[in-house]
mmCIF file of C-alpha atoms in Angstrom:
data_model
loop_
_atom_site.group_PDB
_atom_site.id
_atom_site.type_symbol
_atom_site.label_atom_id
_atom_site.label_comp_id
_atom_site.label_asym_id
_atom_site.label_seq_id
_atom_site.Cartn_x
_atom_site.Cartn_y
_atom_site.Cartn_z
ATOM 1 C CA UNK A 1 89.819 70.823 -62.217
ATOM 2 C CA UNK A 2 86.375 72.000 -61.325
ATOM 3 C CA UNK A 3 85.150 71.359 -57.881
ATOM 4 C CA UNK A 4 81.977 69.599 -59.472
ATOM 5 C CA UNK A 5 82.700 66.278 -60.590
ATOM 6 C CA UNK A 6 81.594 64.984 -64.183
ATOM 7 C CA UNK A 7 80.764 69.210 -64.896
ATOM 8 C CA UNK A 8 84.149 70.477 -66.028
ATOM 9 C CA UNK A 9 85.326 73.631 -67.749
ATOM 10 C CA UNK A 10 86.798 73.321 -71.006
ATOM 11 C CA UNK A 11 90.697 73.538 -71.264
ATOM 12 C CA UNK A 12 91.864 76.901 -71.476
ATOM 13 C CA UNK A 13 89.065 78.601 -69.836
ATOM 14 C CA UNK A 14 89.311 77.579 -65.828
ATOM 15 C CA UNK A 15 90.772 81.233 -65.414
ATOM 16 C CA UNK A 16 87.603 82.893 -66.871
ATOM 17 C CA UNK A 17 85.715 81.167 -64.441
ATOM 18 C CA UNK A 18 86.337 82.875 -60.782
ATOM 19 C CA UNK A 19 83.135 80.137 -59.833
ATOM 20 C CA UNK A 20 82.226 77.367 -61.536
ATOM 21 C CA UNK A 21 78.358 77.124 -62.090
ATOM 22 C CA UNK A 22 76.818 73.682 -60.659
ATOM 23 C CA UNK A 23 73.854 72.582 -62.873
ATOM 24 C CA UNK A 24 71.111 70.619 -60.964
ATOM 25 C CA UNK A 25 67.837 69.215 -61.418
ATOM 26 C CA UNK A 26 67.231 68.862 -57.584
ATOM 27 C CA UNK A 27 68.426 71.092 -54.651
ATOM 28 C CA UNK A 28 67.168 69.507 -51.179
ATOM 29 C CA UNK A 29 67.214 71.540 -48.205
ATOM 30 C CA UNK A 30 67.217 71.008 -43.942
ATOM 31 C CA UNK A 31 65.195 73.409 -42.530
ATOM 32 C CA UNK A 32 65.789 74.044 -39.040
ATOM 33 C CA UNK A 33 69.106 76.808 -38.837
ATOM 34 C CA UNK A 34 68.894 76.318 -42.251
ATOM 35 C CA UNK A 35 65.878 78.013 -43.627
ATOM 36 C CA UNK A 36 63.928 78.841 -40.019
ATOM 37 C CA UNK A 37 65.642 79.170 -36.276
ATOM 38 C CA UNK A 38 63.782 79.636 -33.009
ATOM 39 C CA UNK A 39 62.961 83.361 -32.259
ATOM 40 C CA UNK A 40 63.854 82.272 -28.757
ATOM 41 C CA UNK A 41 65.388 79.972 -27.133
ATOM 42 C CA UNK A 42 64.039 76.830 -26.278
ATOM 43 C CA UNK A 43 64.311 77.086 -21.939
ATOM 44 C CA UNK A 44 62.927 81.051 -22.395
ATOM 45 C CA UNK A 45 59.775 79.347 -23.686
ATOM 46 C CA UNK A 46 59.514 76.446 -21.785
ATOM 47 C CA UNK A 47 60.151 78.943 -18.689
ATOM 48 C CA UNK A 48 57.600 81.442 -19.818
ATOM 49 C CA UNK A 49 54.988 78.955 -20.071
ATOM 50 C CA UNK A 50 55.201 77.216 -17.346
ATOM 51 C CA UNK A 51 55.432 80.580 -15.278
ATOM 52 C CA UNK A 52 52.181 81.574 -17.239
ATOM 53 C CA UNK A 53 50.696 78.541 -14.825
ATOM 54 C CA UNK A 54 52.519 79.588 -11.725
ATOM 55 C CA UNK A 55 55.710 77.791 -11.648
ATOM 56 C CA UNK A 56 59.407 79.583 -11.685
ATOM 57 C CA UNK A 57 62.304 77.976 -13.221
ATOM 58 C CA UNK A 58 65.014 80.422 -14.820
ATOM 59 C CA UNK A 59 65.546 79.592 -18.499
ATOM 60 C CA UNK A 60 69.188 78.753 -18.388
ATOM 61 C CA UNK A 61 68.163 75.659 -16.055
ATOM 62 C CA UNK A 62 65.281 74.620 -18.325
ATOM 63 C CA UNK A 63 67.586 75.216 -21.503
ATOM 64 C CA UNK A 64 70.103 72.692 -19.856
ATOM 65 C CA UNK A 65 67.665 70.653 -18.365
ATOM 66 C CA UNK A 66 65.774 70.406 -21.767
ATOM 67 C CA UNK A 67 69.182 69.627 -23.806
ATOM 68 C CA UNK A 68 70.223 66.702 -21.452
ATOM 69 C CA UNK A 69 66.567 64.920 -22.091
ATOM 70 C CA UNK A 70 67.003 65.339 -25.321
ATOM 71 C CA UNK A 71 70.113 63.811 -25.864
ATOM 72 C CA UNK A 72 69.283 60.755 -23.968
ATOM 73 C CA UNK A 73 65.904 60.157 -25.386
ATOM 74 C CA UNK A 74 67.122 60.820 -29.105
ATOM 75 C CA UNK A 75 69.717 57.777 -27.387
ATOM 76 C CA UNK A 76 66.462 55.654 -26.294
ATOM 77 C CA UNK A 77 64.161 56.294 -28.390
ATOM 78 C CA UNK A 78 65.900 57.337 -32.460
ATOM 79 C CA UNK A 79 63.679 59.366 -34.730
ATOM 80 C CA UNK A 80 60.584 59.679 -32.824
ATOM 81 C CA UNK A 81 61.066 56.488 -31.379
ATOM 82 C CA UNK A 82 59.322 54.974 -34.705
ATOM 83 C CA UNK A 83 60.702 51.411 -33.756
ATOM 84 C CA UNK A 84 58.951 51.136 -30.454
ATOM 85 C CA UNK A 85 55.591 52.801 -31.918
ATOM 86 C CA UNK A 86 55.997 55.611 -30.011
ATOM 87 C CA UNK A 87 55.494 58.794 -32.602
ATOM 88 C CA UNK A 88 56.338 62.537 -32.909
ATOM 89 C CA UNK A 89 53.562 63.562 -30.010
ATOM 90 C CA UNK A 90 54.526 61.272 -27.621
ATOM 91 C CA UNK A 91 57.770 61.969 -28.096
ATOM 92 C CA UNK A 92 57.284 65.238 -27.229
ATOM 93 C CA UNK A 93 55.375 64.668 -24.883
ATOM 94 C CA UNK A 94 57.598 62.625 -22.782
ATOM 95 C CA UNK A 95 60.457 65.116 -23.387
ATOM 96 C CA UNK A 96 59.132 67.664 -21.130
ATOM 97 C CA UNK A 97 58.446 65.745 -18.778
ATOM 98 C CA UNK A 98 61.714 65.170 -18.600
ATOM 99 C CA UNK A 99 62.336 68.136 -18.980
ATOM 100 C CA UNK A 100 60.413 69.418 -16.108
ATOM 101 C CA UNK A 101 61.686 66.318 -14.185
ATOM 102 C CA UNK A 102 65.599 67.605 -14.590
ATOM 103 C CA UNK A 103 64.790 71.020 -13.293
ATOM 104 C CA UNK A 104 62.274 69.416 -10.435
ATOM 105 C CA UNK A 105 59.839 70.457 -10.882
ATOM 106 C CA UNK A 106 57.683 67.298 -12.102
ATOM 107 C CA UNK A 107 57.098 65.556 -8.436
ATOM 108 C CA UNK A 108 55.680 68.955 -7.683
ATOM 109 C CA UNK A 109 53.275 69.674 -10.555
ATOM 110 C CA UNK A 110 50.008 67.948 -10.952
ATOM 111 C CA UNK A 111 50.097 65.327 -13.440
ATOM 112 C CA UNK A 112 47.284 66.655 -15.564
ATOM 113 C CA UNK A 113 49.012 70.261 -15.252
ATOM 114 C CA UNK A 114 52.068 69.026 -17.086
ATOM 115 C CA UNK A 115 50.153 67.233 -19.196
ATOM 116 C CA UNK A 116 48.790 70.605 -20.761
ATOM 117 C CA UNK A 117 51.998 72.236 -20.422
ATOM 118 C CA UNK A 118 53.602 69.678 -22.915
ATOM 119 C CA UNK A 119 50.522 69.867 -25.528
ATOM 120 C CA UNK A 120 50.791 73.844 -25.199
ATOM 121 C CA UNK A 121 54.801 73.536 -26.071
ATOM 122 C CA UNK A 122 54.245 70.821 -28.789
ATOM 123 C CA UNK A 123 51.421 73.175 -30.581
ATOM 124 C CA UNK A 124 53.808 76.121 -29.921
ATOM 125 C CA UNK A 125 56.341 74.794 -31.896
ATOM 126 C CA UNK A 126 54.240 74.015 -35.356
ATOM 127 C CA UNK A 127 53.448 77.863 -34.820
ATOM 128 C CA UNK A 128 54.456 80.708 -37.246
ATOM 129 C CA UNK A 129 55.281 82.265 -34.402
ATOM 130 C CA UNK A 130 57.985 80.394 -32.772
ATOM 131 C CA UNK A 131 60.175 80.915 -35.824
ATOM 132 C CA UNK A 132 61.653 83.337 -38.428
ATOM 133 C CA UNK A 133 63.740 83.044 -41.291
ATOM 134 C CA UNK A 134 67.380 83.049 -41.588
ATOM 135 C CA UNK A 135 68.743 86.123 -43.010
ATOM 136 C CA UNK A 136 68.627 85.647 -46.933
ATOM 137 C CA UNK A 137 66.455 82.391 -46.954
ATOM 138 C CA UNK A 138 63.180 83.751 -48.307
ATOM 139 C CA UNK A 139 64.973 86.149 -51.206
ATOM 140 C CA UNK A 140 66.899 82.927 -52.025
ATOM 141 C CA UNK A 141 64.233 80.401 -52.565
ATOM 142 C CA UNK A 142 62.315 83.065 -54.835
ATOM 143 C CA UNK A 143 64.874 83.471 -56.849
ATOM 144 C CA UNK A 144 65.571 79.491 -57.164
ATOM 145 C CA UNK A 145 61.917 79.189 -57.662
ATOM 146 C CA UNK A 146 61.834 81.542 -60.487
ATOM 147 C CA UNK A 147 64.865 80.481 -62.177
ATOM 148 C CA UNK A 148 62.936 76.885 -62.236
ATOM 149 C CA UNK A 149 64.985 74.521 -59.980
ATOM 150 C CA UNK A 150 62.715 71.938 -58.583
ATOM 151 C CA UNK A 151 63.409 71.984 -54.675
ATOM 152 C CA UNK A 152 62.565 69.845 -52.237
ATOM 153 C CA UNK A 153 62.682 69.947 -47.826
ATOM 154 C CA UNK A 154 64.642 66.834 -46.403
ATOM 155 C CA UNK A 155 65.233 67.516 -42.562
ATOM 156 C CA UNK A 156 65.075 65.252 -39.047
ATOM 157 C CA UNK A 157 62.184 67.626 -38.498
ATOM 158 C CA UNK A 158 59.133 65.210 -37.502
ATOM 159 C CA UNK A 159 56.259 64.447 -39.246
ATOM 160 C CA UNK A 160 54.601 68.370 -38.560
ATOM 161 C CA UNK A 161 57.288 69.587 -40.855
ATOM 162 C CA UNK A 162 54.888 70.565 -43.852
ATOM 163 C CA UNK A 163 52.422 72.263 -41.510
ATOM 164 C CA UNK A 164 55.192 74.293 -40.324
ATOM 165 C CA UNK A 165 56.665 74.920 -43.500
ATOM 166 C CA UNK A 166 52.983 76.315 -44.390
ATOM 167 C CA UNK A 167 52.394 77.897 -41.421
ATOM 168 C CA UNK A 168 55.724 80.050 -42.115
ATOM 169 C CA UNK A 169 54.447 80.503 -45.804
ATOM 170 C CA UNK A 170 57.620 78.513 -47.052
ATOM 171 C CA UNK A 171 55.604 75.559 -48.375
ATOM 172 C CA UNK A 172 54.934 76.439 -51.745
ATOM 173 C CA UNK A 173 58.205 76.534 -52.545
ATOM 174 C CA UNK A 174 59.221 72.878 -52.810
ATOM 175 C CA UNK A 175 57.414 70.364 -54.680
ATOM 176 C CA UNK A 176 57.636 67.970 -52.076
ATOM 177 C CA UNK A 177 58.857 67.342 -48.176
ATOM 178 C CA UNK A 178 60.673 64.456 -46.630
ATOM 179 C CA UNK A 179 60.613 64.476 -43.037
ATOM 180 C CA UNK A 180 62.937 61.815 -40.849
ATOM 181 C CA UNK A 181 59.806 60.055 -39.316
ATOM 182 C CA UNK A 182 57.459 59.216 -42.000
ATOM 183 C CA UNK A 183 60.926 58.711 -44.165
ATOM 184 C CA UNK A 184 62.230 55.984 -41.055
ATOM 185 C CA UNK A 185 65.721 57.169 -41.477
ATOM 186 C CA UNK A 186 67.209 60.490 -39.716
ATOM 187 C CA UNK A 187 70.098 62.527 -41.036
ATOM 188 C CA UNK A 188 73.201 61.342 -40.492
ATOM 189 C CA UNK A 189 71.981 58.431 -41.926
ATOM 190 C CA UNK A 190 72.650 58.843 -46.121
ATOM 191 C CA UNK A 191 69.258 56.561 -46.750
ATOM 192 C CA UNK A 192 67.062 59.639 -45.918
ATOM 193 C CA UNK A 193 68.898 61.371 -48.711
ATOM 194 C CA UNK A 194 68.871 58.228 -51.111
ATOM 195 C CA UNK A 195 64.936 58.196 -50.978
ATOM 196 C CA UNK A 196 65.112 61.858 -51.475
ATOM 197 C CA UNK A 197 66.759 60.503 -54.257
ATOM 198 C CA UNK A 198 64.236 58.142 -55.247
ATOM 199 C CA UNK A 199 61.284 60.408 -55.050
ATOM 200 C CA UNK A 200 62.755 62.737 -57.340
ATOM 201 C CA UNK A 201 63.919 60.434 -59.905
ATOM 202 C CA UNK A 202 67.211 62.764 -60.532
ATOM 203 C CA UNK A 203 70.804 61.181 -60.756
ATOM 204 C CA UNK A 204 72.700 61.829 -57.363
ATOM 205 C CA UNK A 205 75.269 63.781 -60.059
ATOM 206 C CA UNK A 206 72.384 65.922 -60.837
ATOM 207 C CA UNK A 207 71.304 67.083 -57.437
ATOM 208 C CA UNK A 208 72.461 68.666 -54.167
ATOM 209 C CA UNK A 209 71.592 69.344 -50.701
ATOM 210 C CA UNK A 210 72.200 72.743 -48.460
ATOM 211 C CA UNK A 211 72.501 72.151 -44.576
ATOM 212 C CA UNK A 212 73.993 74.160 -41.698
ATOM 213 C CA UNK A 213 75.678 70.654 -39.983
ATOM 214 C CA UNK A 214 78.571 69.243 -41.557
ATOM 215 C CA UNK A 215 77.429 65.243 -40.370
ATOM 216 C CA UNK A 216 73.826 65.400 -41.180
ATOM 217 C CA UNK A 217 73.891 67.442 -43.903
ATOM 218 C CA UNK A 218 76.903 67.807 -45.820
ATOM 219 C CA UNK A 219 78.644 64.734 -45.202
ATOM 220 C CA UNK A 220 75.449 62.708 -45.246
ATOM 221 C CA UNK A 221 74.604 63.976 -48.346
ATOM 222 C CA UNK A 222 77.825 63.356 -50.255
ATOM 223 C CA UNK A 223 77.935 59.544 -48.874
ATOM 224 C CA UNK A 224 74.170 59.549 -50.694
ATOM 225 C CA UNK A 225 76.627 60.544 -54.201
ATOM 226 C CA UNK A 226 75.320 64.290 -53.992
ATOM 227 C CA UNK A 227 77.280 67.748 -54.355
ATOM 228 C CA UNK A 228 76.340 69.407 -51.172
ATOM 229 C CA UNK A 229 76.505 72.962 -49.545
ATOM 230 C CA UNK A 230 77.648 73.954 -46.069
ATOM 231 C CA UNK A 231 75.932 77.267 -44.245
ATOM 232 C CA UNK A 232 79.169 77.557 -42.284
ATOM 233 C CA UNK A 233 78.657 81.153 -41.470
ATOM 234 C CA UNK A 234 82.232 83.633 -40.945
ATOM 235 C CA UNK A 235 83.334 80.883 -38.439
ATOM 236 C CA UNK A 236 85.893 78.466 -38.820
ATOM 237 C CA UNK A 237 84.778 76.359 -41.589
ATOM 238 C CA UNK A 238 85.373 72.283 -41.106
ATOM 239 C CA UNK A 239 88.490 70.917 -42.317
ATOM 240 C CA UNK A 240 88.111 69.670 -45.838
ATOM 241 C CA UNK A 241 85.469 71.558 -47.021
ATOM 242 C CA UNK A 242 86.237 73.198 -50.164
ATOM 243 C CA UNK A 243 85.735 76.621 -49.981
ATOM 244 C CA UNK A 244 83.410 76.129 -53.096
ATOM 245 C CA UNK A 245 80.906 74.383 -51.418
ATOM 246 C CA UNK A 246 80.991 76.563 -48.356
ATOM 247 C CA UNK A 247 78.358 79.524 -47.916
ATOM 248 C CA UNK A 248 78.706 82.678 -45.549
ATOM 249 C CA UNK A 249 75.175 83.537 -46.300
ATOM 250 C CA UNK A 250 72.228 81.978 -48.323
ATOM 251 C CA UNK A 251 72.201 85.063 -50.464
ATOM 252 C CA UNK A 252 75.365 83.318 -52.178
ATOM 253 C CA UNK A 253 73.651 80.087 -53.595
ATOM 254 C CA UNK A 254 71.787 81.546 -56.261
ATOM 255 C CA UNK A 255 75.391 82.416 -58.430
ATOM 256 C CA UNK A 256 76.935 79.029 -57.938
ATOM 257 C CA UNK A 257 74.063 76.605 -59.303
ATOM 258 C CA UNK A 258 71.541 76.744 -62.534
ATOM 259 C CA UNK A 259 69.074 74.563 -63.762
ATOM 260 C CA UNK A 260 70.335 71.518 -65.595
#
């Protein structure tokens, strides 16, 4: 039996096929470990800039500090915190202050300091700079583009995510981006994908969705009644994950799916 449901071989011929070929008329992607990482980690940048305004903090204590806040204000405040009004900036905003606050630092600093600390990060990060591309991901989506599979960005990325995806020249390769905040649903959540869904006007049968995170991506995506890929890497792949659908590298996607 093929891997893909409703796109089987015919009898006699499974053996001739060493991978079976997915057709699609929609491949979504995440972005963030996905298609772009961080060229550094996020307490080496938070420490260099504030030390670029006098203030030392080693980067392991701002990388812990910084993952703690975020945790409990993704807790507080979901996606942006879009039901209390808040918004992406805001967000941000108030995240390294908390940041800053963990590693304490923010009684000491003056408040309109911090203030342009947090502005300076939350430009920083819709910055070609900040990022780079995963090993693979920019040979990949040629070669999708040119084979003519319309592809699309779906990530929990907030509502900068085209600007970034322009900013790291990657825009131009989907016809259109979905980001969790303007979407009001974040990844785990299979709605995101089901208005992905919706956009496109393609059958969930017809489409599929490469992510890096087994909950948000893969899992999330299948609930939504789409064939999924997992970027699991050489690791230790998650149980029940056929090995079909998972990928070492990105440079591997191109010979499993075609244009339906």
């Amino acid at each position: 039996m093929s891997e893909w449901p409703g796109q089987q071989p015919k009898e006699g011929t499974l053996h001739l096929l060493p991978k079976a070929m997915l057709l699609l008329r929609l491949l979504t992607w995440d972005v963030k470990d996905t298609l772009l990482q961080l060229r550094l980690p996020v307490g080496e940048c938070y420490s260099a800039a504030a030390r670029s305004w006098g203030l030392e903090v080693s980067p392991r204590a701002m990388e812990a500090a910084f993952h703690q806040a975020h945790r409990e204000r993704s807790q507080r405040f979901p996606n942006y915190g879009r039901a209390q009004g808040m918004g992406c900036e805001e967000w941000w905003l108030g995240l390294v202050h908390d940041t800053f606050r963990r590693c304490g630092l923010a009684q000491e600093v003056d408040a309109g300091l911090l203030g342009t600390l947090a502005e300076q990060l939350y430009r920083d990060y819709s910055r070609a700079e900040s990022w780079e591309p995963l090993p693979g991901a920019l040979e990949t989506l040629r070669q999708l583009q040119e084979a003519g599979l319309p592809m699309a960005a779906v990530s929990n990325f907030d509502r900068r995510l085209a600007e970034l995806l322009h900013n790291c020249g990657l825009r131009g390769h989907f016809s259109w981006v979905l980001n969790a905040e303007e979407a009001g649903f974040a990844k785990p959540d299979p709605r995101i994908f089901l208005e992905a869904l919706r956009l496109s006007g393609a059958d969930p049968g017809l489409a599929a969705h490469v992510g890096d995170d087994y909950e948000h991506d893969y899992r999330a995506a299948r609930q939504a009644g789409m064939h999924a890929f997992l970027l699991a890497g050489t690791g230790t792949p998650p149980a029940g994950v056929p090995r079909g659908h998972l990928l070492e590298s990105l440079s591997q996607l191109p010979s499993r799916i075609g244009r339906a």
